[in-house]
Amino acid sequence: MSDAARAGAHGIAFERSPRTTRYLDPSQNWAPAQITSEIRRDPLLGTTGRLAHFVGFRPQPEDFAELAETTREVCPFCPERLEVVTPQLPPDVFAEGRLSRGEATLVPNLSPYDAFSAVTVICAQHFVAIDAWCPDVLRNAISLAGDYAKAVREAGNDLPFTLLSWNYMPPAASTQIHPHLQVIVTDEPGENVKRRIRAQREYFERWGRPYFDDLVETERALGERWVYDSEHLTVLTDFVSLSALSDVRIVFSDHQVLDTLDDAALADFSTVTARLLSALGETGISSFNMSFFPATLDAADGGRLHAVLTPRLSFSPALHANDIGALNLQLGEPYMARSPEDLAASLRPAFGQAAPDTPSGGS
Ligand SMILES: [Zn+2]
């Protein structure tokens, strides 16, 4: 009997390999002691990451208020300068020059990453704290990515991928305090996106169900990393995360690409994200990267659109020590100093959840 033919079978496995470091403790008169860590394997990609317990580590919130004041007067994205100093789209792409919805405005990126590379200024406000986001503001800004992709394609460009990312605040590599998104419409989404599409397709061919449908069902039943279900999506933390503080993954249950998100799905995502950012802020997080990972519209790929939110931090703000080092940048091995299970437990109360409310199936 094939794996896929067994009733209820799925290919989700959470592999852990515990490690123990022994040492003689200088604070205990050199008595033998030990510290544990863990190597984990990503259930989709098979790649490894580490759970390494930094002794006594707690994220320290960073205050960007002073930086916000000193950058406001020269900010190109503030309303009094935006229409003067930012470029316009050529008329063959969009006749009005800039796309806008509510407070959000999309303009070409003057430091482009591709032929069609844009920046969406999210709002009129120069600085928005992580716990002060309004869902309507986020929805308008995110929806401009689809508007831009549509304009690019209607101008005769056969570019199937719409990429949307957010670098929030300087620890996440943002060079502007004023909140903005990066949008790229391309035929080349990069190896990380392509690898996830390939892995989902291989899973679908073997197991007969979308990987993320099985992941969500399994995580919901286990309860350790599940956070919240809404009408259009599920919020989880990642078993193997890129962030030292663990990642949050928002999985759309019925969408493959950003471009097909309707108003209801966009509103749902924005409401959940605003609540999530506020909850992350309460845990001491002040900065993050967020990206959407598109699938394809080919039903045979069994792909699902998902967004990953990766908290960023300074391990030691006084020393300007950031969270990217040789292990995760060069050796490609991410490590977590806070477990995704702890992060999920700290986020569930913000969604009125103490534990999964619809357990089903097993792991
Ligand atoms: Zn500004």
CSV table of C-alpha atoms and ligand atoms in Angstrom, one decimal:
chain,number,residue,atom,x,y,z
A,1,MET,CA,0.0,0.0,0.0
A,2,SER,CA,1.4,3.4,-0.9
A,3,ASP,CA,1.8,6.1,1.7
A,4,ALA,CA,-0.9,8.2,0.2
A,5,ALA,CA,-3.4,5.3,0.1
A,6,ARG,CA,-3.5,4.8,3.8
A,7,ALA,CA,-6.5,6.6,5.3
A,8,GLY,CA,-5.5,9.7,7.3
A,9,ALA,CA,-1.9,9.3,6.3
A,10,HIS,CA,0.3,12.3,5.9
A,11,GLY,CA,3.9,13.2,5.5
A,12,ILE,CA,4.3,15.7,8.3
A,13,ALA,CA,7.1,14.8,10.7
A,14,PHE,CA,8.7,16.9,13.4
A,15,GLU,CA,12.2,15.5,13.8
A,16,ARG,CA,14.3,16.5,16.8
A,17,SER,CA,17.8,15.5,17.7
A,18,PRO,CA,18.7,16.5,21.3
A,19,ARG,CA,22.3,17.4,22.2
A,20,THR,CA,24.0,17.7,25.5
A,21,THR,CA,27.0,19.9,26.3
A,22,ARG,CA,28.9,18.9,29.5
A,23,TYR,CA,31.1,21.3,31.4
A,24,LEU,CA,32.6,22.1,34.8
A,25,ASP,CA,30.7,25.0,36.3
A,26,PRO,CA,32.9,27.9,37.6
A,27,SER,CA,30.1,29.2,39.7
A,28,GLN,CA,29.6,25.8,41.5
A,29,ASN,CA,33.1,25.1,42.5
A,30,TRP,CA,33.7,23.3,39.1
A,31,ALA,CA,31.0,20.8,39.7
A,32,PRO,CA,29.9,18.8,36.5
A,33,ALA,CA,27.0,20.5,34.8
A,34,GLN,CA,25.3,20.3,31.4
A,35,ILE,CA,23.3,22.4,28.9
A,36,THR,CA,21.0,20.9,26.3
A,37,SER,CA,20.3,22.1,22.8
A,38,GLU,CA,18.3,20.6,19.9
A,39,ILE,CA,18.7,20.1,16.2
A,40,ARG,CA,15.4,20.2,14.3
A,41,ARG,CA,14.5,19.3,10.7
A,42,ASP,CA,12.0,21.4,8.7
A,43,PRO,CA,9.1,19.2,7.8
A,44,LEU,CA,8.7,20.7,4.3
A,45,LEU,CA,12.3,21.2,3.2
A,46,GLY,CA,14.3,18.8,5.3
A,47,THR,CA,16.7,21.5,6.3
A,48,THR,CA,18.0,21.8,9.8
A,49,GLY,CA,18.0,24.5,12.4
A,50,ARG,CA,19.0,24.7,16.1
A,51,LEU,CA,17.2,25.5,19.3
A,52,ALA,CA,20.0,26.8,21.5
A,53,HIS,CA,19.0,28.2,24.9
A,54,PHE,CA,20.8,31.5,25.5
A,55,VAL,CA,21.1,31.7,29.2
A,56,GLY,CA,18.9,34.4,30.6
A,57,PHE,CA,18.3,36.0,27.2
A,58,ARG,CA,15.2,38.4,26.9
A,59,PRO,CA,14.5,40.7,24.0
A,60,GLN,CA,14.9,44.3,24.9
A,61,PRO,CA,12.3,46.6,23.2
A,62,GLU,CA,14.0,49.3,21.2
A,63,ASP,CA,12.7,52.9,21.2
A,64,PHE,CA,12.6,54.4,17.8
A,65,ALA,CA,10.9,57.7,18.9
A,66,GLU,CA,14.1,59.8,18.8
A,67,LEU,CA,15.1,58.4,15.4
A,68,ALA,CA,11.6,59.1,14.1
A,69,GLU,CA,12.0,62.8,15.1
A,70,THR,CA,15.4,63.2,13.5
A,71,THR,CA,14.5,61.6,10.2
A,72,ARG,CA,11.1,63.2,9.7
A,73,GLU,CA,12.3,66.5,8.2
A,74,VAL,CA,14.0,64.8,5.3
A,75,CYS,CA,11.8,61.8,4.8
A,76,PRO,CA,10.9,61.3,1.1
A,77,PHE,CA,7.7,59.3,2.1
A,78,CYS,CA,6.1,62.0,4.3
A,79,PRO,CA,3.0,63.5,2.5
A,80,GLU,CA,4.6,67.0,2.0
A,81,ARG,CA,7.5,65.5,-0.1
A,82,LEU,CA,6.2,62.2,-1.5
A,83,GLU,CA,4.7,63.7,-4.7
A,84,VAL,CA,7.7,65.9,-5.3
A,85,VAL,CA,10.6,63.6,-4.8
A,86,THR,CA,9.4,60.0,-5.5
A,87,PRO,CA,9.3,58.8,-9.2
A,88,GLN,CA,6.2,57.9,-11.2
A,89,LEU,CA,5.4,54.8,-13.2
A,90,PRO,CA,5.7,55.3,-17.0
A,91,PRO,CA,2.4,56.0,-18.7
A,92,ASP,CA,2.4,52.6,-20.5
A,93,VAL,CA,2.3,50.9,-17.1
A,94,PHE,CA,0.0,53.2,-15.2
A,95,ALA,CA,-1.3,56.5,-16.7
A,96,GLU,CA,-1.8,58.2,-13.4
A,97,GLY,CA,1.9,57.7,-12.4
A,98,ARG,CA,1.4,56.4,-8.9
A,99,LEU,CA,-1.1,53.8,-7.5
A,100,SER,CA,-2.9,54.7,-4.3
A,101,ARG,CA,-5.6,53.3,-2.0
A,102,GLY,CA,-6.5,55.2,1.1
A,103,GLU,CA,-3.2,56.5,2.7
A,104,ALA,CA,-1.1,54.0,0.7
A,105,THR,CA,0.9,55.0,-2.3
A,106,LEU,CA,3.0,52.8,-4.6
A,107,VAL,CA,5.9,54.3,-6.6
A,108,PRO,CA,8.8,52.8,-8.6
A,109,ASN,CA,11.8,51.8,-6.5
A,110,LEU,CA,14.8,54.0,-7.3
A,111,SER,CA,17.0,51.1,-6.1
A,112,PRO,CA,15.2,48.4,-8.1
A,113,TYR,CA,15.8,44.7,-7.6
A,114,ASP,CA,14.2,43.8,-11.0
A,115,ALA,CA,12.6,45.5,-14.0
A,116,PHE,CA,9.3,45.9,-12.1
A,117,SER,CA,10.3,46.8,-8.5
A,118,ALA,CA,8.2,49.2,-6.5
A,119,VAL,CA,7.9,50.6,-3.0
A,120,THR,CA,4.5,51.0,-1.3
A,121,VAL,CA,4.4,53.8,1.3
A,122,ILE,CA,2.0,52.3,3.7
A,123,CYS,CA,0.6,55.4,5.4
A,124,ALA,CA,0.9,59.1,5.9
A,125,GLN,CA,2.3,58.8,9.4
A,126,HIS,CA,6.1,58.9,9.6
A,127,PHE,CA,6.4,56.4,12.4
A,128,VAL,CA,4.0,53.7,13.5
A,129,ALA,CA,4.8,51.7,16.6
A,130,ILE,CA,4.6,47.9,16.3
A,131,ASP,CA,1.5,47.8,18.5
A,132,ALA,CA,-0.3,50.7,16.8
A,133,TRP,CA,-1.3,49.3,13.3
A,134,CYS,CA,-4.8,49.8,12.0
A,135,PRO,CA,-6.1,46.9,9.9
A,136,ASP,CA,-7.6,49.2,7.2
A,137,VAL,CA,-4.2,50.8,6.7
A,138,LEU,CA,-2.5,47.5,6.2
A,139,ARG,CA,-5.2,46.2,3.9
A,140,ASN,CA,-4.9,49.2,1.5
A,141,ALA,CA,-1.1,48.9,1.4
A,142,ILE,CA,-1.1,45.2,0.8
A,143,SER,CA,-3.8,45.4,-1.9
A,144,LEU,CA,-1.6,47.8,-4.0
A,145,ALA,CA,0.7,44.9,-4.7
A,146,GLY,CA,-2.1,43.2,-6.7
A,147,ASP,CA,-3.0,46.4,-8.4
A,148,TYR,CA,0.6,46.9,-9.5
A,149,ALA,CA,1.0,43.4,-10.7
A,150,LYS,CA,-2.2,43.8,-12.7
A,151,ALA,CA,-1.0,47.0,-14.3
A,152,VAL,CA,2.4,45.4,-15.2
A,153,ARG,CA,0.8,42.4,-16.8
A,154,GLU,CA,-1.8,44.4,-18.7
A,155,ALA,CA,1.1,46.4,-20.1
A,156,GLY,CA,2.1,43.2,-21.9
A,157,ASN,CA,4.6,41.7,-19.4
A,158,ASP,CA,4.3,37.9,-18.8
A,159,LEU,CA,5.6,37.9,-15.2
A,160,PRO,CA,3.8,35.3,-13.1
A,161,PHE,CA,5.2,36.1,-9.6
A,162,THR,CA,4.2,38.9,-7.3
A,163,LEU,CA,6.6,39.3,-4.3
A,164,LEU,CA,5.7,41.4,-1.3
A,165,SER,CA,8.0,42.0,1.6
A,166,TRP,CA,8.2,44.3,4.6
A,167,ASN,CA,11.4,45.4,6.4
A,168,TYR,CA,10.1,47.1,9.6
A,169,MET,CA,12.6,49.3,11.3
A,170,PRO,CA,16.4,49.5,11.0
A,171,PRO,CA,17.2,46.2,12.8
A,172,ALA,CA,15.3,44.5,9.9
A,173,ALA,CA,17.4,46.4,7.3
A,174,SER,CA,14.9,49.2,6.7
A,175,THR,CA,16.7,52.4,5.6
A,176,GLN,CA,13.6,54.5,6.1
A,177,ILE,CA,11.7,54.9,9.4
A,178,HIS,CA,8.6,55.7,7.4
A,179,PRO,CA,6.7,52.3,6.9
A,180,HIS,CA,6.9,50.9,3.4
A,181,LEU,CA,6.7,47.6,1.6
A,182,GLN,CA,8.8,46.2,-1.2
A,183,VAL,CA,6.9,44.8,-4.3
A,184,ILE,CA,8.5,42.9,-7.2
A,185,VAL,CA,6.7,41.5,-10.2
A,186,THR,CA,8.9,39.0,-11.9
A,187,ASP,CA,9.5,35.7,-13.7
A,188,GLU,CA,12.3,35.0,-11.3
A,189,PRO,CA,11.1,34.8,-7.7
A,190,GLY,CA,14.4,33.5,-6.3
A,191,GLU,CA,15.6,30.1,-5.1
A,192,ASN,CA,13.9,30.2,-1.7
A,193,VAL,CA,10.4,30.6,-3.2
A,194,LYS,CA,11.1,28.1,-6.0
A,195,ARG,CA,12.4,25.5,-3.5
A,196,ARG,CA,9.2,25.8,-1.5
A,197,ILE,CA,7.0,25.5,-4.6
A,198,ARG,CA,8.9,22.4,-5.7
A,199,ALA,CA,8.7,20.8,-2.2
A,200,GLN,CA,5.0,21.4,-2.0
A,201,ARG,CA,4.5,19.9,-5.4
A,202,GLU,CA,6.5,16.8,-4.5
A,203,TYR,CA,4.5,16.5,-1.3
A,204,PHE,CA,1.2,16.8,-3.2
A,205,GLU,CA,2.3,14.1,-5.7
A,206,ARG,CA,3.2,11.7,-2.9
A,207,TRP,CA,0.5,12.3,-0.4
A,208,GLY,CA,-2.4,13.5,-2.5
A,209,ARG,CA,-3.1,16.6,-0.3
A,210,PRO,CA,-1.6,20.0,-0.1
A,211,TYR,CA,1.3,20.1,2.3
A,212,PHE,CA,0.0,23.1,4.2
A,213,ASP,CA,-3.5,21.6,4.6
A,214,ASP,CA,-1.8,18.7,6.4
A,215,LEU,CA,0.6,20.9,8.3
A,216,VAL,CA,-2.3,23.1,9.6
A,217,GLU,CA,-4.4,20.0,10.6
A,218,THR,CA,-1.4,18.4,12.3
A,219,GLU,CA,-0.4,21.5,14.2
A,220,ARG,CA,-4.0,22.2,15.2
A,221,ALA,CA,-4.2,18.7,16.7
A,222,LEU,CA,-0.9,18.9,18.5
A,223,GLY,CA,-1.6,22.4,19.8
A,224,GLU,CA,2.1,23.3,20.5
A,225,ARG,CA,2.7,25.8,17.7
A,226,TRP,CA,-0.9,26.5,16.6
A,227,VAL,CA,-2.1,30.0,17.5
A,228,TYR,CA,-5.3,30.9,15.7
A,229,ASP,CA,-7.8,30.0,12.9
A,230,SER,CA,-9.8,32.6,11.1
A,231,GLU,CA,-12.1,32.3,8.1
A,232,HIS,CA,-9.4,32.5,5.5
A,233,LEU,CA,-6.2,31.6,7.3
A,234,THR,CA,-4.3,29.9,10.2
A,235,VAL,CA,-1.6,31.4,12.3
A,236,LEU,CA,1.3,29.0,13.5
A,237,THR,CA,4.8,29.3,14.7
A,238,ASP,CA,7.5,27.6,12.7
A,239,PHE,CA,9.1,24.3,14.0
A,240,VAL,CA,12.3,25.5,12.4
A,241,SER,CA,12.5,29.3,12.4
A,242,LEU,CA,14.9,31.8,10.9
A,243,SER,CA,14.5,34.3,13.8
A,244,ALA,CA,16.3,33.8,17.1
A,245,LEU,CA,12.9,34.7,18.6
A,246,SER,CA,11.0,32.2,16.3
A,247,ASP,CA,8.9,32.9,13.2
A,248,VAL,CA,5.2,33.3,12.8
A,249,ARG,CA,3.6,31.7,9.6
A,250,ILE,CA,0.2,32.8,8.3
A,251,VAL,CA,-1.2,30.2,5.9
A,252,PHE,CA,-4.1,31.0,3.6
A,253,SER,CA,-6.5,28.0,3.4
A,254,ASP,CA,-7.7,28.7,-0.1
A,255,HIS,CA,-5.4,31.0,-2.0
A,256,GLN,CA,-2.2,30.3,-4.0
A,257,VAL,CA,-1.0,33.8,-4.9
A,258,LEU,CA,-1.4,37.4,-3.6
A,259,ASP,CA,-3.1,38.5,-6.7
A,260,THR,CA,-6.3,36.5,-6.1
A,261,LEU,CA,-6.9,37.7,-2.6
A,262,ASP,CA,-10.3,39.4,-2.4
A,263,ASP,CA,-11.3,42.1,0.0
A,264,ALA,CA,-12.6,39.6,2.6
A,265,ALA,CA,-9.3,37.7,2.6
A,266,LEU,CA,-7.2,40.9,2.7
A,267,ALA,CA,-9.3,42.3,5.5
A,268,ASP,CA,-8.9,39.0,7.5
A,269,PHE,CA,-5.1,39.0,7.0
A,270,SER,CA,-4.8,42.6,8.0
A,271,THR,CA,-6.9,42.2,11.1
A,272,VAL,CA,-4.9,39.2,12.2
A,273,THR,CA,-1.6,40.8,11.4
A,274,ALA,CA,-2.4,44.0,13.3
A,275,ARG,CA,-3.3,41.9,16.3
A,276,LEU,CA,-0.2,39.7,15.9
A,277,LEU,CA,2.1,42.7,15.7
A,278,SER,CA,0.6,44.2,18.9
A,279,ALA,CA,1.1,40.8,20.6
A,280,LEU,CA,4.7,40.5,19.4
A,281,GLY,CA,5.3,44.1,20.7
A,282,GLU,CA,4.2,43.0,24.1
A,283,THR,CA,6.9,40.2,24.1
A,284,GLY,CA,9.6,42.9,23.5
A,285,ILE,CA,9.8,42.7,19.7
A,286,SER,CA,10.3,46.1,17.9
A,287,SER,CA,11.4,45.1,14.4
A,288,PHE,CA,10.6,42.3,11.9
A,289,ASN,CA,10.9,41.1,8.3
A,290,MET,CA,7.8,39.8,6.6
A,291,SER,CA,7.4,38.1,3.2
A,292,PHE,CA,4.7,36.5,1.3
A,293,PHE,CA,5.7,33.2,-0.3
A,294,PRO,CA,3.5,32.6,-3.4
A,295,ALA,CA,2.7,29.2,-4.8
A,296,THR,CA,1.4,28.8,-8.4
A,297,LEU,CA,-2.2,28.7,-9.8
A,298,ASP,CA,-1.5,25.2,-11.1
A,299,ALA,CA,-3.8,23.0,-9.0
A,300,ALA,CA,-1.4,20.1,-9.7
A,301,ASP,CA,1.2,21.8,-7.5
A,302,GLY,CA,-1.0,21.7,-4.4
A,303,GLY,CA,0.5,25.0,-3.2
A,304,ARG,CA,-0.7,27.5,-0.6
A,305,LEU,CA,0.1,31.2,-0.2
A,306,HIS,CA,1.7,31.9,3.1
A,307,ALA,CA,3.4,34.8,4.8
A,308,VAL,CA,6.3,34.5,7.3
A,309,LEU,CA,6.9,37.1,9.9
A,310,THR,CA,10.5,37.0,11.3
A,311,PRO,CA,11.2,39.1,14.4
A,312,ARG,CA,14.5,40.9,14.4
A,313,LEU,CA,16.5,42.2,17.4
A,314,SER,CA,19.8,43.3,18.8
A,315,PHE,CA,21.3,40.6,21.0
A,316,SER,CA,23.2,43.5,22.7
A,317,PRO,CA,21.9,47.0,21.7
A,318,ALA,CA,24.7,48.7,23.7
A,319,LEU,CA,27.3,46.8,21.5
A,320,HIS,CA,25.2,47.1,18.3
A,321,ALA,CA,25.3,43.3,18.1
A,322,ASN,CA,22.6,42.2,15.7
A,323,ASP,CA,21.1,38.8,15.3
A,324,ILE,CA,22.8,37.7,12.1
A,325,GLY,CA,26.1,35.9,12.4
A,326,ALA,CA,28.2,33.3,10.7
A,327,LEU,CA,26.1,30.4,11.6
A,328,ASN,CA,22.8,31.6,10.1
A,329,LEU,CA,24.2,33.9,7.3
A,330,GLN,CA,27.2,32.0,6.0
A,331,LEU,CA,26.6,28.4,7.1
A,332,GLY,CA,22.9,28.7,6.5
A,333,GLU,CA,21.9,27.1,9.8
A,334,PRO,CA,19.2,29.2,11.7
A,335,TYR,CA,19.1,29.1,15.4
A,336,MET,CA,16.3,29.9,17.9
A,337,ALA,CA,17.0,31.2,21.4
A,338,ARG,CA,13.3,31.2,22.1
A,339,SER,CA,11.3,28.1,21.0
A,340,PRO,CA,8.4,28.4,18.6
A,341,GLU,CA,6.3,26.5,21.2
A,342,ASP,CA,7.0,29.3,23.8
A,343,LEU,CA,6.2,32.0,21.2
A,344,ALA,CA,2.9,30.4,20.3
A,345,ALA,CA,1.9,30.1,23.9
A,346,SER,CA,2.6,33.8,24.4
A,347,LEU,CA,0.6,34.8,21.3
A,348,ARG,CA,-2.5,32.7,21.9
A,349,PRO,CA,-4.0,34.9,24.6
A,350,ALA,CA,-4.1,37.9,22.2
A,351,PHE,CA,-6.4,35.9,20.0
A,352,GLY,CA,-8.6,34.7,22.9
A,353,GLN,CA,-7.1,31.2,22.7
A,354,ALA,CA,-5.7,29.1,25.4
A,355,ALA,CA,-5.4,25.9,23.4
A,356,PRO,CA,-6.7,24.5,20.0
A,357,ASP,CA,-10.5,24.7,20.0
A,358,THR,CA,-11.0,22.2,17.1
A,359,PRO,CA,-8.7,19.3,17.7
A,360,SER,CA,-8.8,16.8,14.9
A,361,GLY,CA,-6.8,13.9,13.7
A,362,GLY,CA,-3.4,13.0,15.1
A,363,SER,CA,0.3,13.6,14.3
B,1,ZN,ZN,8.1,60.1,6.7
